[in-house]
PDB file of C-alpha atoms in Angstrom:
ATOM      1  CA  MET K   1      12.980  24.046   3.807  1.00  0.00           C
ATOM      2  CA  GLU K   2      10.272  22.178   1.906  1.00  0.00           C
ATOM      3  CA  LEU K   3      11.196  18.587   1.087  1.00  0.00           C
ATOM      4  CA  ARG K   4       9.395  15.848  -0.867  1.00  0.00           C
ATOM      5  CA  LEU K   5      10.588  12.299  -1.439  1.00  0.00           C
ATOM      6  CA  THR K   6       9.789  10.351  -4.612  1.00  0.00           C
ATOM      7  CA  VAL K   7      10.200   6.610  -3.994  1.00  0.00           C
ATOM      8  CA  SER K   8      10.856   4.455  -7.071  1.00  0.00           C
ATOM      9  CA  ALA K   9      10.985   0.645  -6.751  1.00  0.00           C
ATOM     10  CA  PRO K  10      11.159  -1.885  -9.626  1.00  0.00           C
ATOM     11  CA  GLY K  11       7.721  -2.924 -10.880  1.00  0.00           C
ATOM     12  CA  GLU K  12       5.945  -0.202  -8.872  1.00  0.00           C
ATOM     13  CA  LEU K  13       4.550   3.210  -9.680  1.00  0.00           C
ATOM     14  CA  PRO K  14       6.613   5.972  -8.021  1.00  0.00           C
ATOM     15  CA  THR K  15       5.034   7.437  -4.886  1.00  0.00           C
ATOM     16  CA  GLU K  16       5.544  10.950  -3.544  1.00  0.00           C
ATOM     17  CA  HIS K  17       5.685  11.808   0.157  1.00  0.00           C
ATOM     18  CA  VAL K  18       5.875  15.187   1.885  1.00  0.00           C
ATOM     19  CA  VAL K  19       8.499  15.235   4.652  1.00  0.00           C
ATOM     20  CA  GLU K  20       6.976  16.628   7.828  1.00  0.00           C
ATOM     21  CA  ASP K  21       8.674  18.450  10.698  1.00  0.00           C
ATOM     22  CA  ARG K  22       9.154  15.253  12.714  1.00  0.00           C
ATOM     23  CA  ALA K  23      11.037  11.982  12.520  1.00  0.00           C
ATOM     24  CA  MET K  24       9.619   9.860   9.680  1.00  0.00           C
ATOM     25  CA  VAL K  25      10.589   6.189   9.362  1.00  0.00           C
ATOM     26  CA  LEU K  26      11.209   4.542   5.974  1.00  0.00           C
ATOM     27  CA  GLY K  27      10.958   0.771   5.646  1.00  0.00           C
ATOM     28  CA  ARG K  28       9.103  -2.255   4.315  1.00  0.00           C
ATOM     29  CA  ASP K  29       6.669  -2.460   7.227  1.00  0.00           C
ATOM     30  CA  ALA K  30       3.217  -1.042   6.509  1.00  0.00           C
ATOM     31  CA  SER K  31       3.320   0.924   9.779  1.00  0.00           C
ATOM     32  CA  CYS K  32       6.251   3.047   8.547  1.00  0.00           C
ATOM     33  CA  ASP K  33       5.605   6.693   7.724  1.00  0.00           C
ATOM     34  CA  ILE K  34       6.986   6.047   4.241  1.00  0.00           C
ATOM     35  CA  PRO K  35       6.470   2.365   3.257  1.00  0.00           C
ATOM     36  CA  ILE K  36       8.907   1.036   0.657  1.00  0.00           C
ATOM     37  CA  PRO K  37       7.736  -1.969  -1.416  1.00  0.00           C
ATOM     38  CA  SER K  38      10.973  -3.947  -1.738  1.00  0.00           C
ATOM     39  CA  GLN K  39      12.140  -7.260  -0.318  1.00  0.00           C
ATOM     40  CA  TYR K  40      15.616  -5.788   0.054  1.00  0.00           C
ATOM     41  CA  VAL K  41      14.536  -3.028   2.428  1.00  0.00           C
ATOM     42  CA  SER K  42      14.315  -3.805   6.157  1.00  0.00           C
ATOM     43  CA  ARG K  43      11.075  -3.291   8.036  1.00  0.00           C
ATOM     44  CA  ARG K  44      12.492  -0.110   9.619  1.00  0.00           C
ATOM     45  CA  HIS K  45      15.486   0.841   7.485  1.00  0.00           C
ATOM     46  CA  CYS K  46      16.209   4.537   8.012  1.00  0.00           C
ATOM     47  CA  GLN K  47      14.456   7.745   8.988  1.00  0.00           C
ATOM     48  CA  ILE K  48      14.336  11.427   8.071  1.00  0.00           C
ATOM     49  CA  GLU K  49      14.692  13.887  10.968  1.00  0.00           C
ATOM     50  CA  PRO K  50      14.492  17.694  11.204  1.00  0.00           C
ATOM     51  CA  SER K  51      17.822  19.454  11.805  1.00  0.00           C
ATOM     52  CA  ASP K  52      18.930  23.020  12.462  1.00  0.00           C
ATOM     53  CA  ASP K  53      19.404  23.714   8.754  1.00  0.00           C
ATOM     54  CA  GLY K  54      16.810  21.392   7.219  1.00  0.00           C
ATOM     55  CA  PHE K  55      16.669  17.590   7.386  1.00  0.00           C
ATOM     56  CA  GLU K  56      18.981  14.640   8.001  1.00  0.00           C
ATOM     57  CA  VAL K  57      18.763  10.982   6.979  1.00  0.00           C
ATOM     58  CA  VAL K  58      19.612   8.562   9.817  1.00  0.00           C
ATOM     59  CA  ASP K  59      20.552   4.889   9.431  1.00  0.00           C
ATOM     60  CA  LEU K  60      18.440   2.518  11.578  1.00  0.00           C
ATOM     61  CA  GLY K  61      20.627  -0.516  10.900  1.00  0.00           C
ATOM     62  CA  GLY K  62      18.911  -1.956   7.817  1.00  0.00           C
ATOM     63  CA  ARG K  63      20.408  -5.094   6.303  1.00  0.00           C
ATOM     64  CA  ASN K  64      21.419  -3.293   3.090  1.00  0.00           C
ATOM     65  CA  PRO K  65      23.514  -0.098   3.170  1.00  0.00           C
ATOM     66  CA  VAL K  66      21.967   3.330   2.662  1.00  0.00           C
ATOM     67  CA  LEU K  67      23.729   5.442   0.036  1.00  0.00           C
ATOM     68  CA  VAL K  68      23.337   9.217  -0.154  1.00  0.00           C
ATOM     69  CA  ASN K  69      24.450  10.556  -3.533  1.00  0.00           C
ATOM     70  CA  GLY K  70      26.360   7.312  -4.041  1.00  0.00           C
ATOM     71  CA  GLU K  71      28.253   7.514  -0.744  1.00  0.00           C
ATOM     72  CA  PRO K  72      27.607   5.055   2.139  1.00  0.00           C
ATOM     73  CA  LEU K  73      25.698   6.631   5.015  1.00  0.00           C
ATOM     74  CA  ASN K  74      27.812   6.650   8.168  1.00  0.00           C
ATOM     75  CA  GLY K  75      25.229   7.112  10.908  1.00  0.00           C
ATOM     76  CA  ARG K  76      23.588  10.292   9.612  1.00  0.00           C
ATOM     77  CA  ALA K  77      23.996  12.891   6.896  1.00  0.00           C
ATOM     78  CA  PRO K  78      22.254  16.082   5.700  1.00  0.00           C
ATOM     79  CA  LEU K  79      19.433  15.629   3.185  1.00  0.00           C
ATOM     80  CA  ARG K  80      18.666  18.476   0.805  1.00  0.00           C
ATOM     81  CA  PRO K  81      16.688  19.010  -2.411  1.00  0.00           C
ATOM     82  CA  GLY K  82      18.553  17.336  -5.236  1.00  0.00           C
ATOM     83  CA  ASP K  83      19.990  14.525  -3.096  1.00  0.00           C
ATOM     84  CA  THR K  84      19.378  10.880  -3.927  1.00  0.00           C
ATOM     85  CA  ILE K  85      19.045   8.023  -1.433  1.00  0.00           C
ATOM     86  CA  THR K  86      19.650   4.497  -2.718  1.00  0.00           C
ATOM     87  CA  ILE K  87      18.763   1.278  -0.870  1.00  0.00           C
ATOM     88  CA  ALA K  88      19.451  -1.831  -2.961  1.00  0.00           C
ATOM     89  CA  ASP K  89      17.021  -1.582  -5.922  1.00  0.00           C
ATOM     90  CA  VAL K  90      15.108   1.418  -4.533  1.00  0.00           C
ATOM     91  CA  THR K  91      15.832   5.038  -5.479  1.00  0.00           C
ATOM     92  CA  ILE K  92      14.510   7.931  -3.409  1.00  0.00           C
ATOM     93  CA  ASN K  93      14.821  11.400  -4.936  1.00  0.00           C
ATOM     94  CA  ALA K  94      14.608  14.436  -2.645  1.00  0.00           C
ATOM     95  CA  GLU K  95      12.955  17.451  -4.212  1.00  0.00           C
ATOM     96  CA  GLY K  96      11.816  20.781  -2.838  1.00  0.00           C
ATOM     97  CA  GLU K  97      12.781  24.389  -2.218  1.00  0.00           C
ATOM     98  CA  MET K  98      15.686  25.886  -0.326  1.00  0.00           C
ATOM     99  CA  PRO K  99      14.592  28.806   1.915  1.00  0.00           C
ATOM    100  CA  SER K 100      17.229  31.159   0.515  1.00  0.00           C
ATOM    101  CA  THR K 101      16.279  30.958  -3.150  1.00  0.00           C
ATOM    102  CA  GLY K 102      12.977  29.148  -3.396  1.00  0.00           C
ATOM    103  CA  THR K 103      14.418  27.274  -6.389  1.00  0.00           C
ATOM    104  CA  VAL K 104      13.782  23.602  -7.080  1.00  0.00           C
ATOM    105  CA  VAL K 105      17.167  21.893  -7.210  1.00  0.00           C
ATOM    106  CA  PHE K 106      17.949  18.535  -8.854  1.00  0.00           C
ATOM    107  CA  MET K 107      21.194  16.626  -8.488  1.00  0.00           C
ATOM    108  CA  PRO K 108      23.408  17.377 -11.520  1.00  0.00           C
ATOM    109  CA  GLY K 109      23.425  14.551 -14.026  1.00  0.00           C
ATOM    110  CA  ALA K 110      20.528  12.725 -12.382  1.00  0.00           C
ATOM    111  CA  PRO K 111      17.651  11.588 -14.608  1.00  0.00           C
ATOM    112  CA  ALA K 112      14.442  13.541 -14.344  1.00  0.00           C
ATOM    113  CA  PRO K 113      12.189  11.931 -11.758  1.00  0.00           C
ATOM    114  CA  ALA K 114       9.370   9.766 -13.098  1.00  0.00           C
ATOM    115  CA  PRO K 115       5.805  11.080 -12.760  1.00  0.00           C
ATOM    116  CA  ALA K 116       4.728  10.303  -9.209  1.00  0.00           C
ATOM    117  CA  ARG K 117       1.442   8.989  -7.937  1.00  0.00           C
ATOM    118  CA  ARG K 118       0.639  11.568  -5.301  1.00  0.00           C
ATOM    119  CA  ALA K 119      -0.695  10.715  -1.928  1.00  0.00           C
ATOM    120  CA  PRO K 120      -4.485  10.974  -1.401  1.00  0.00           C
ATOM    121  CA  THR K 121      -5.927  14.443  -0.961  1.00  0.00           C
ATOM    122  CA  ALA K 122      -9.291  15.663   0.202  1.00  0.00           C
ATOM    123  CA  PRO K 123     -11.999  16.488  -2.338  1.00  0.00           C
ATOM    124  CA  GLY K 124     -11.520  20.035  -3.548  1.00  0.00           C
ATOM    125  CA  GLY K 125      -7.857  19.992  -2.492  1.00  0.00           C
ATOM    126  CA  GLY K 126      -6.562  20.360  -6.019  1.00  0.00           C
ATOM    127  CA  GLY K 127      -4.792  16.978  -6.266  1.00  0.00           C
ATOM    128  CA  ALA K 128      -5.441  13.454  -7.450  1.00  0.00           C
ATOM    129  CA  GLY K 129      -5.926  10.504  -5.099  1.00  0.00           C
ATOM    130  CA  ILE K 130      -9.137  10.547  -3.115  1.00  0.00           C
ATOM    131  CA  GLN K 131     -10.374  13.517  -5.109  1.00  0.00           C
ATOM    132  CA  GLY K 132     -10.148  11.438  -8.281  1.00  0.00           C
ATOM    133  CA  LEU K 133     -12.284   8.692  -6.755  1.00  0.00           C
ATOM    134  CA  TRP K 134     -14.944  11.126  -5.615  1.00  0.00           C
ATOM    135  CA  ARG K 135     -15.064  12.955  -8.959  1.00  0.00           C
ATOM    136  CA  SER K 136     -15.121   9.824 -11.102  1.00  0.00           C
ATOM    137  CA  GLN K 137     -17.994   8.299  -9.137  1.00  0.00           C
ATOM    138  CA  ASN K 138     -19.905  11.552  -8.529  1.00  0.00           C
ATOM    139  CA  LEU K 139     -19.653  11.166  -4.773  1.00  0.00           C
ATOM    140  CA  ALA K 140     -19.834  13.961  -2.248  1.00  0.00           C
ATOM    141  CA  PRO K 141     -17.132  14.357   0.415  1.00  0.00           C
ATOM    142  CA  GLY K 142     -17.706  11.967   3.316  1.00  0.00           C
ATOM    143  CA  ALA K 143     -19.449   9.362   1.179  1.00  0.00           C
ATOM    144  CA  THR K 144     -19.252   5.712   2.185  1.00  0.00           C
ATOM    145  CA  VAL K 145     -16.758   3.506   0.355  1.00  0.00           C
ATOM    146  CA  THR K 146     -15.780  -0.158   0.429  1.00  0.00           C
ATOM    147  CA  ILE K 147     -12.287  -0.668   1.825  1.00  0.00           C
ATOM    148  CA  MET K 148     -10.151  -3.599   0.667  1.00  0.00           C
ATOM    149  CA  PHE K 149      -6.891  -4.839   2.150  1.00  0.00           C
ATOM    150  CA  THR K 150      -4.823  -7.549   0.461  1.00  0.00           C
ATOM    151  CA  ASP K 151      -1.742  -9.463   1.608  1.00  0.00           C
ATOM    152  CA  LEU K 152       0.570 -11.855  -0.257  1.00  0.00           C
ATOM    153  CA  GLU K 153       1.101 -15.190   1.521  1.00  0.00           C
ATOM    154  CA  ARG K 154       4.649 -16.140   2.615  1.00  0.00           C
ATOM    155  CA  SER K 155       6.132 -12.958   1.179  1.00  0.00           C
ATOM    156  CA  THR K 156       8.757 -12.671   3.917  1.00  0.00           C
ATOM    157  CA  SER K 157      10.213 -16.116   3.172  1.00  0.00           C
ATOM    158  CA  MET K 158       9.943 -15.844  -0.603  1.00  0.00           C
ATOM    159  CA  VAL K 159      13.478 -14.547  -1.177  1.00  0.00           C
ATOM    160  CA  THR K 160      14.964 -17.353   0.928  1.00  0.00           C
ATOM    161  CA  ASN K 161      12.915 -20.073  -0.777  1.00  0.00           C
ATOM    162  CA  LEU K 162      12.991 -18.846  -4.376  1.00  0.00           C
ATOM    163  CA  GLY K 163      15.970 -16.524  -4.641  1.00  0.00           C
ATOM    164  CA  GLU K 164      15.900 -12.784  -5.236  1.00  0.00           C
ATOM    165  CA  ARG K 165      15.235 -12.802  -8.985  1.00  0.00           C
ATOM    166  CA  GLU K 166      12.372 -15.321  -8.864  1.00  0.00           C
ATOM    167  CA  ALA K 167      10.852 -13.652  -5.786  1.00  0.00           C
ATOM    168  CA  TYR K 168      10.804 -10.351  -7.640  1.00  0.00           C
ATOM    169  CA  ARG K 169       9.153 -12.050 -10.643  1.00  0.00           C
ATOM    170  CA  VAL K 170       6.419 -13.570  -8.455  1.00  0.00           C
ATOM    171  CA  THR K 171       5.760 -10.240  -6.749  1.00  0.00           C
ATOM    172  CA  SER K 172       5.515  -8.496 -10.122  1.00  0.00           C
ATOM    173  CA  ILE K 173       2.992 -11.070 -11.397  1.00  0.00           C
ATOM    174  CA  HIS K 174       0.976 -10.657  -8.175  1.00  0.00           C
ATOM    175  CA  ASN K 175       0.949  -6.867  -8.562  1.00  0.00           C
ATOM    176  CA  SER K 176      -0.071  -7.055 -12.222  1.00  0.00           C
ATOM    177  CA  ILE K 177      -2.984  -9.463 -11.621  1.00  0.00           C
ATOM    178  CA  LEU K 178      -4.412  -7.457  -8.735  1.00  0.00           C
ATOM    179  CA  ARG K 179      -4.004  -4.071 -10.394  1.00  0.00           C
ATOM    180  CA  GLU K 180      -5.726  -5.314 -13.528  1.00  0.00           C
ATOM    181  CA  GLN K 181      -8.809  -6.174 -11.460  1.00  0.00           C
ATOM    182  CA  PHE K 182      -8.659  -2.867  -9.583  1.00  0.00           C
ATOM    183  CA  GLU K 183      -8.766  -1.080 -12.927  1.00  0.00           C
ATOM    184  CA  VAL K 184     -11.570  -3.228 -14.366  1.00  0.00           C
ATOM    185  CA  TYR K 185     -13.749  -2.675 -11.284  1.00  0.00           C
ATOM    186  CA  ARG K 186     -12.917   1.024 -10.841  1.00  0.00           C
ATOM    187  CA  GLY K 187     -10.953   0.591  -7.628  1.00  0.00           C
ATOM    188  CA  HIS K 188      -8.706   3.371  -6.368  1.00  0.00           C
ATOM    189  CA  GLU K 189      -5.304   2.138  -5.152  1.00  0.00           C
ATOM    190  CA  ALA K 190      -4.888   4.366  -2.127  1.00  0.00           C
ATOM    191  CA  LYS K 191      -1.695   2.872  -0.729  1.00  0.00           C
ATOM    192  CA  ARG K 192       0.795   0.078  -1.207  1.00  0.00           C
ATOM    193  CA  MET K 193       1.031  -1.787   2.095  1.00  0.00           C
ATOM    194  CA  GLY K 194       4.241  -3.816   2.124  1.00  0.00           C
ATOM    195  CA  ASP K 195       3.316  -6.851  -0.007  1.00  0.00           C
ATOM    196  CA  GLY K 196      -0.335  -5.909  -0.368  1.00  0.00           C
ATOM    197  CA  PHE K 197      -2.675  -3.058  -1.223  1.00  0.00           C
ATOM    198  CA  LEU K 198      -5.217  -0.722   0.343  1.00  0.00           C
ATOM    199  CA  VAL K 199      -7.900  -0.078  -2.270  1.00  0.00           C
ATOM    200  CA  LEU K 200     -11.128   1.946  -2.150  1.00  0.00           C
ATOM    201  CA  PHE K 201     -14.263   1.290  -4.200  1.00  0.00           C
ATOM    202  CA  ALA K 202     -17.256   3.550  -4.648  1.00  0.00           C
ATOM    203  CA  SER K 203     -19.389   0.460  -5.319  1.00  0.00           C
ATOM    204  CA  ALA K 204     -19.566  -2.461  -2.878  1.00  0.00           C
ATOM    205  CA  ARG K 205     -20.451  -4.840  -5.711  1.00  0.00           C
ATOM    206  CA  ASP K 206     -17.435  -3.660  -7.686  1.00  0.00           C
ATOM    207  CA  ALA K 207     -15.232  -4.346  -4.677  1.00  0.00           C
ATOM    208  CA  LEU K 208     -16.450  -7.932  -4.387  1.00  0.00           C
ATOM    209  CA  GLY K 209     -16.154  -8.385  -8.148  1.00  0.00           C
ATOM    210  CA  ALA K 210     -12.535  -7.236  -8.047  1.00  0.00           C
ATOM    211  CA  ALA K 211     -11.739  -9.604  -5.173  1.00  0.00           C
ATOM    212  CA  ILE K 212     -13.301 -12.576  -6.961  1.00  0.00           C
ATOM    213  CA  GLY K 213     -11.569 -11.685 -10.234  1.00  0.00           C
ATOM    214  CA  ALA K 214      -8.218 -11.393  -8.459  1.00  0.00           C
ATOM    215  CA  GLN K 215      -8.514 -14.791  -6.751  1.00  0.00           C
ATOM    216  CA  ARG K 216      -9.662 -16.551  -9.925  1.00  0.00           C
ATOM    217  CA  ASN K 217      -6.785 -15.099 -11.950  1.00  0.00           C
ATOM    218  CA  LEU K 218      -4.258 -15.871  -9.226  1.00  0.00           C
ATOM    219  CA  LEU K 219      -5.450 -19.482  -9.322  1.00  0.00           C
ATOM    220  CA  LYS K 220      -4.200 -19.678 -12.907  1.00  0.00           C
ATOM    221  CA  THR K 221      -0.632 -19.482 -11.555  1.00  0.00           C
ATOM    222  CA  ALA K 222      -1.040 -22.936  -9.974  1.00  0.00           C
ATOM    223  CA  GLY K 223       0.894 -24.581 -12.802  1.00  0.00           C
ATOM    224  CA  GLU K 224       3.990 -22.456 -12.255  1.00  0.00           C
ATOM    225  CA  PRO K 225       6.969 -23.790 -10.241  1.00  0.00           C
ATOM    226  CA  TYR K 226       6.270 -21.275  -7.460  1.00  0.00           C
ATOM    227  CA  GLY K 227       2.475 -21.448  -7.713  1.00  0.00           C
ATOM    228  CA  PRO K 228      -0.166 -20.884  -6.937  1.00  0.00           C
ATOM    229  CA  ILE K 229       0.198 -17.285  -5.771  1.00  0.00           C
ATOM    230  CA  ARG K 230      -2.080 -17.046  -2.745  1.00  0.00           C
ATOM    231  CA  VAL K 231      -3.488 -13.816  -1.342  1.00  0.00           C
ATOM    232  CA  ARG K 232      -5.716 -13.074   1.633  1.00  0.00           C
ATOM    233  CA  ILE K 233      -8.316 -10.327   1.145  1.00  0.00           C
ATOM    234  CA  GLY K 234     -10.365  -8.528   3.790  1.00  0.00           C
ATOM    235  CA  MET K 235     -13.097  -5.920   3.220  1.00  0.00           C
ATOM    236  CA  HIS K 236     -15.368  -3.588   5.158  1.00  0.00           C
ATOM    237  CA  ILE K 237     -17.623  -0.667   4.256  1.00  0.00           C
ATOM    238  CA  GLY K 238     -17.653   2.747   5.921  1.00  0.00           C
ATOM    239  CA  GLU K 239     -16.393   6.321   5.793  1.00  0.00           C
ATOM    240  CA  VAL K 240     -12.688   7.112   5.554  1.00  0.00           C
ATOM    241  CA  LEU K 241     -10.825  10.092   6.949  1.00  0.00           C
ATOM    242  CA  TRP K 242      -7.921  11.646   5.119  1.00  0.00           C
ATOM    243  CA  ASP K 243      -5.370  14.399   5.150  1.00  0.00           C
ATOM    244  CA  GLU K 244      -3.110  15.375   2.283  1.00  0.00           C
ATOM    245  CA  ASN K 245      -0.756  12.467   2.983  1.00  0.00           C
ATOM    246  CA  ASP K 246      -2.734   9.512   4.300  1.00  0.00           C
ATOM    247  CA  ILE K 247      -5.995   7.630   4.725  1.00  0.00           C
ATOM    248  CA  PHE K 248      -7.095   6.593   8.188  1.00  0.00           C
ATOM    249  CA  GLY K 249     -10.061   6.091  10.492  1.00  0.00           C
ATOM    250  CA  ALA K 250     -11.928   3.351  12.363  1.00  0.00           C
ATOM    251  CA  SER K 251     -13.382   1.841   9.187  1.00  0.00           C
ATOM    252  CA  VAL K 252      -9.917   1.534   7.639  1.00  0.00           C
ATOM    253  CA  ASN K 253      -8.570  -0.112  10.789  1.00  0.00           C
ATOM    254  CA  PHE K 254     -11.541  -2.482  10.902  1.00  0.00           C
ATOM    255  CA  ALA K 255     -10.967  -3.581   7.298  1.00  0.00           C
ATOM    256  CA  ALA K 256      -7.309  -4.268   8.103  1.00  0.00           C
ATOM    257  CA  ARG K 257      -8.350  -6.472  11.049  1.00  0.00           C
ATOM    258  CA  VAL K 258     -10.791  -8.368   8.833  1.00  0.00           C
ATOM    259  CA  MET K 259      -7.956  -9.089   6.405  1.00  0.00           C
ATOM    260  CA  SER K 260      -5.754 -10.353   9.232  1.00  0.00           C
ATOM    261  CA  GLU K 261      -8.395 -13.017  10.006  1.00  0.00           C
ATOM    262  CA  ALA K 262      -8.519 -14.276   6.409  1.00  0.00           C
ATOM    263  CA  GLN K 263      -6.704 -17.401   5.270  1.00  0.00           C
ATOM    264  CA  ALA K 264      -4.526 -17.522   2.159  1.00  0.00           C
ATOM    265  CA  GLY K 265      -6.775 -17.651  -0.896  1.00  0.00           C
ATOM    266  CA  GLU K 266      -9.779 -16.404   1.088  1.00  0.00           C
ATOM    267  CA  ILE K 267     -11.985 -13.324   0.711  1.00  0.00           C
ATOM    268  CA  LEU K 268     -13.373 -12.303   4.104  1.00  0.00           C
ATOM    269  CA  ILE K 269     -15.940  -9.532   4.551  1.00  0.00           C
ATOM    270  CA  SER K 270     -17.585  -7.778   7.483  1.00  0.00           C
ATOM    271  CA  ALA K 271     -21.201  -8.351   8.480  1.00  0.00           C
ATOM    272  CA  LEU K 272     -22.075  -4.805   7.421  1.00  0.00           C
ATOM    273  CA  LEU K 273     -20.651  -5.294   3.941  1.00  0.00           C
ATOM    274  CA  ARG K 274     -22.480  -8.598   3.564  1.00  0.00           C
ATOM    275  CA  GLU K 275     -25.755  -6.897   4.508  1.00  0.00           C
ATOM    276  CA  VAL K 276     -25.200  -4.272   1.811  1.00  0.00           C
ATOM    277  CA  VAL K 277     -24.543  -6.719  -1.048  1.00  0.00           C
ATOM    278  CA  ALA K 278     -26.618  -9.762  -0.019  1.00  0.00           C
ATOM    279  CA  THR K 279     -29.903  -8.491  -1.475  1.00  0.00           C
ATOM    280  CA  SER K 280     -28.458  -8.450  -5.008  1.00  0.00           C
ATOM    281  CA  GLY K 281     -28.333 -12.244  -5.084  1.00  0.00           C
ATOM    282  CA  ASP K 282     -25.115 -12.084  -7.103  1.00  0.00           C
ATOM    283  CA  PHE K 283     -22.803 -13.540  -4.470  1.00  0.00           C
ATOM    284  CA  VAL K 284     -22.455 -16.787  -2.533  1.00  0.00           C
ATOM    285  CA  PHE K 285     -21.349 -16.704   1.092  1.00  0.00           C
ATOM    286  CA  GLY K 286     -19.833 -19.288   3.387  1.00  0.00           C
ATOM    287  CA  GLU K 287     -20.622 -19.811   7.057  1.00  0.00           C
ATOM    288  CA  GLU K 288     -20.329 -16.921   9.451  1.00  0.00           C
ATOM    289  CA  ARG K 289     -17.529 -16.909  11.964  1.00  0.00           C
ATOM    290  CA  ILE K 290     -17.573 -14.881  15.169  1.00  0.00           C
ATOM    291  CA  VAL K 291     -14.194 -13.554  16.249  1.00  0.00           C
ATOM    292  CA  PRO K 292     -12.585 -10.842  18.385  1.00  0.00           C
ATOM    293  CA  LEU K 293     -10.767  -8.128  16.448  1.00  0.00           C
ATOM    294  CA  LYS K 294      -7.795  -6.394  18.010  1.00  0.00           C
ATOM    295  CA  GLY K 295      -8.614  -2.812  18.956  1.00  0.00           C
ATOM    296  CA  PHE K 296     -12.395  -3.305  18.719  1.00  0.00           C
ATOM    297  CA  LYS K 297     -14.629  -4.278  21.617  1.00  0.00           C
ATOM    298  CA  GLY K 298     -16.710  -7.429  21.668  1.00  0.00           C
ATOM    299  CA  LEU K 299     -17.067 -10.132  19.022  1.00  0.00           C
ATOM    300  CA  HIS K 300     -17.657  -9.530  15.331  1.00  0.00           C
ATOM    301  CA  LYS K 301     -19.327 -11.531  12.563  1.00  0.00           C
ATOM    302  CA  LEU K 302     -17.248 -12.148   9.443  1.00  0.00           C
ATOM    303  CA  THR K 303     -18.168 -14.132   6.351  1.00  0.00           C
ATOM    304  CA  ALA K 304     -16.101 -15.752   3.619  1.00  0.00           C
ATOM    305  CA  LEU K 305     -17.103 -14.873   0.062  1.00  0.00           C
ATOM    306  CA  GLU K 306     -17.195 -17.950  -2.168  1.00  0.00           C
ATOM    307  CA  TRP K 307     -15.318 -17.312  -5.382  1.00  0.00           C
ATOM    308  CA  ALA K 308     -14.358 -20.678  -6.891  1.00  0.00           C
ATOM    309  CA  THR K 309     -17.804 -21.207  -8.506  1.00  0.00           C
TER     310      THR K 309
END
């Protein structure tokens, strides 16, 4: 049985995921097979497992109940095309083909699923995602891109400190400001990572421009009761690997580690990325810092990009 999940969360574009023949975890944590961008979803909330006649959804003890077609999940239950999983404000529609008929089945009475942003696909693979980036920038497969990771400060405590409604409002403002800059500077939003983004840019200068624009516009929220919204940004340049469902590779991992070293409100870039953009004279850099990065041998030079002036 072929099965696809369309995840719809308030304030987010729907994302589509192909269910593989293995256990796949759904949750808020970025390491999950299917990340769900909602404060009301636990880091590891439930998972989809293969069964003798298709797939099952299994409760992993998330703080909010899992509903399958409106009924509370009691441990595990079959999951078939046409079923709907609900976790708090998140709706997950299962679509696909049953082996016996090959017909796409939707749950009776359910609204038609919203157009989904498909996962990245390789150039020439017939889909959107990575292929769209390569086509729009006239790049050949395997070309070098600038990789940006972002992360919203104090996102895990936001609901406790502000309340659910205000936390959702802040997150929506954060998403809108960042996505506006991604669009202006031709960034490709490859993945939503919990409370941040993984974005690819064909141009290194565009990537830095988007980061600076995001921080300057986020600073304008300083006058709000919750403000300012503070985001850490980390960037690196290199090749990415991909399959039809994900983006990965050493350069992606390195960019994520650079972001983890950044402070709230800071843009931190790798030494290689600085070398690429420094000759333009368009950017101002702070002092270098030399740090170890988890998973990478030795010490590495990172530099803060000055954006306030």
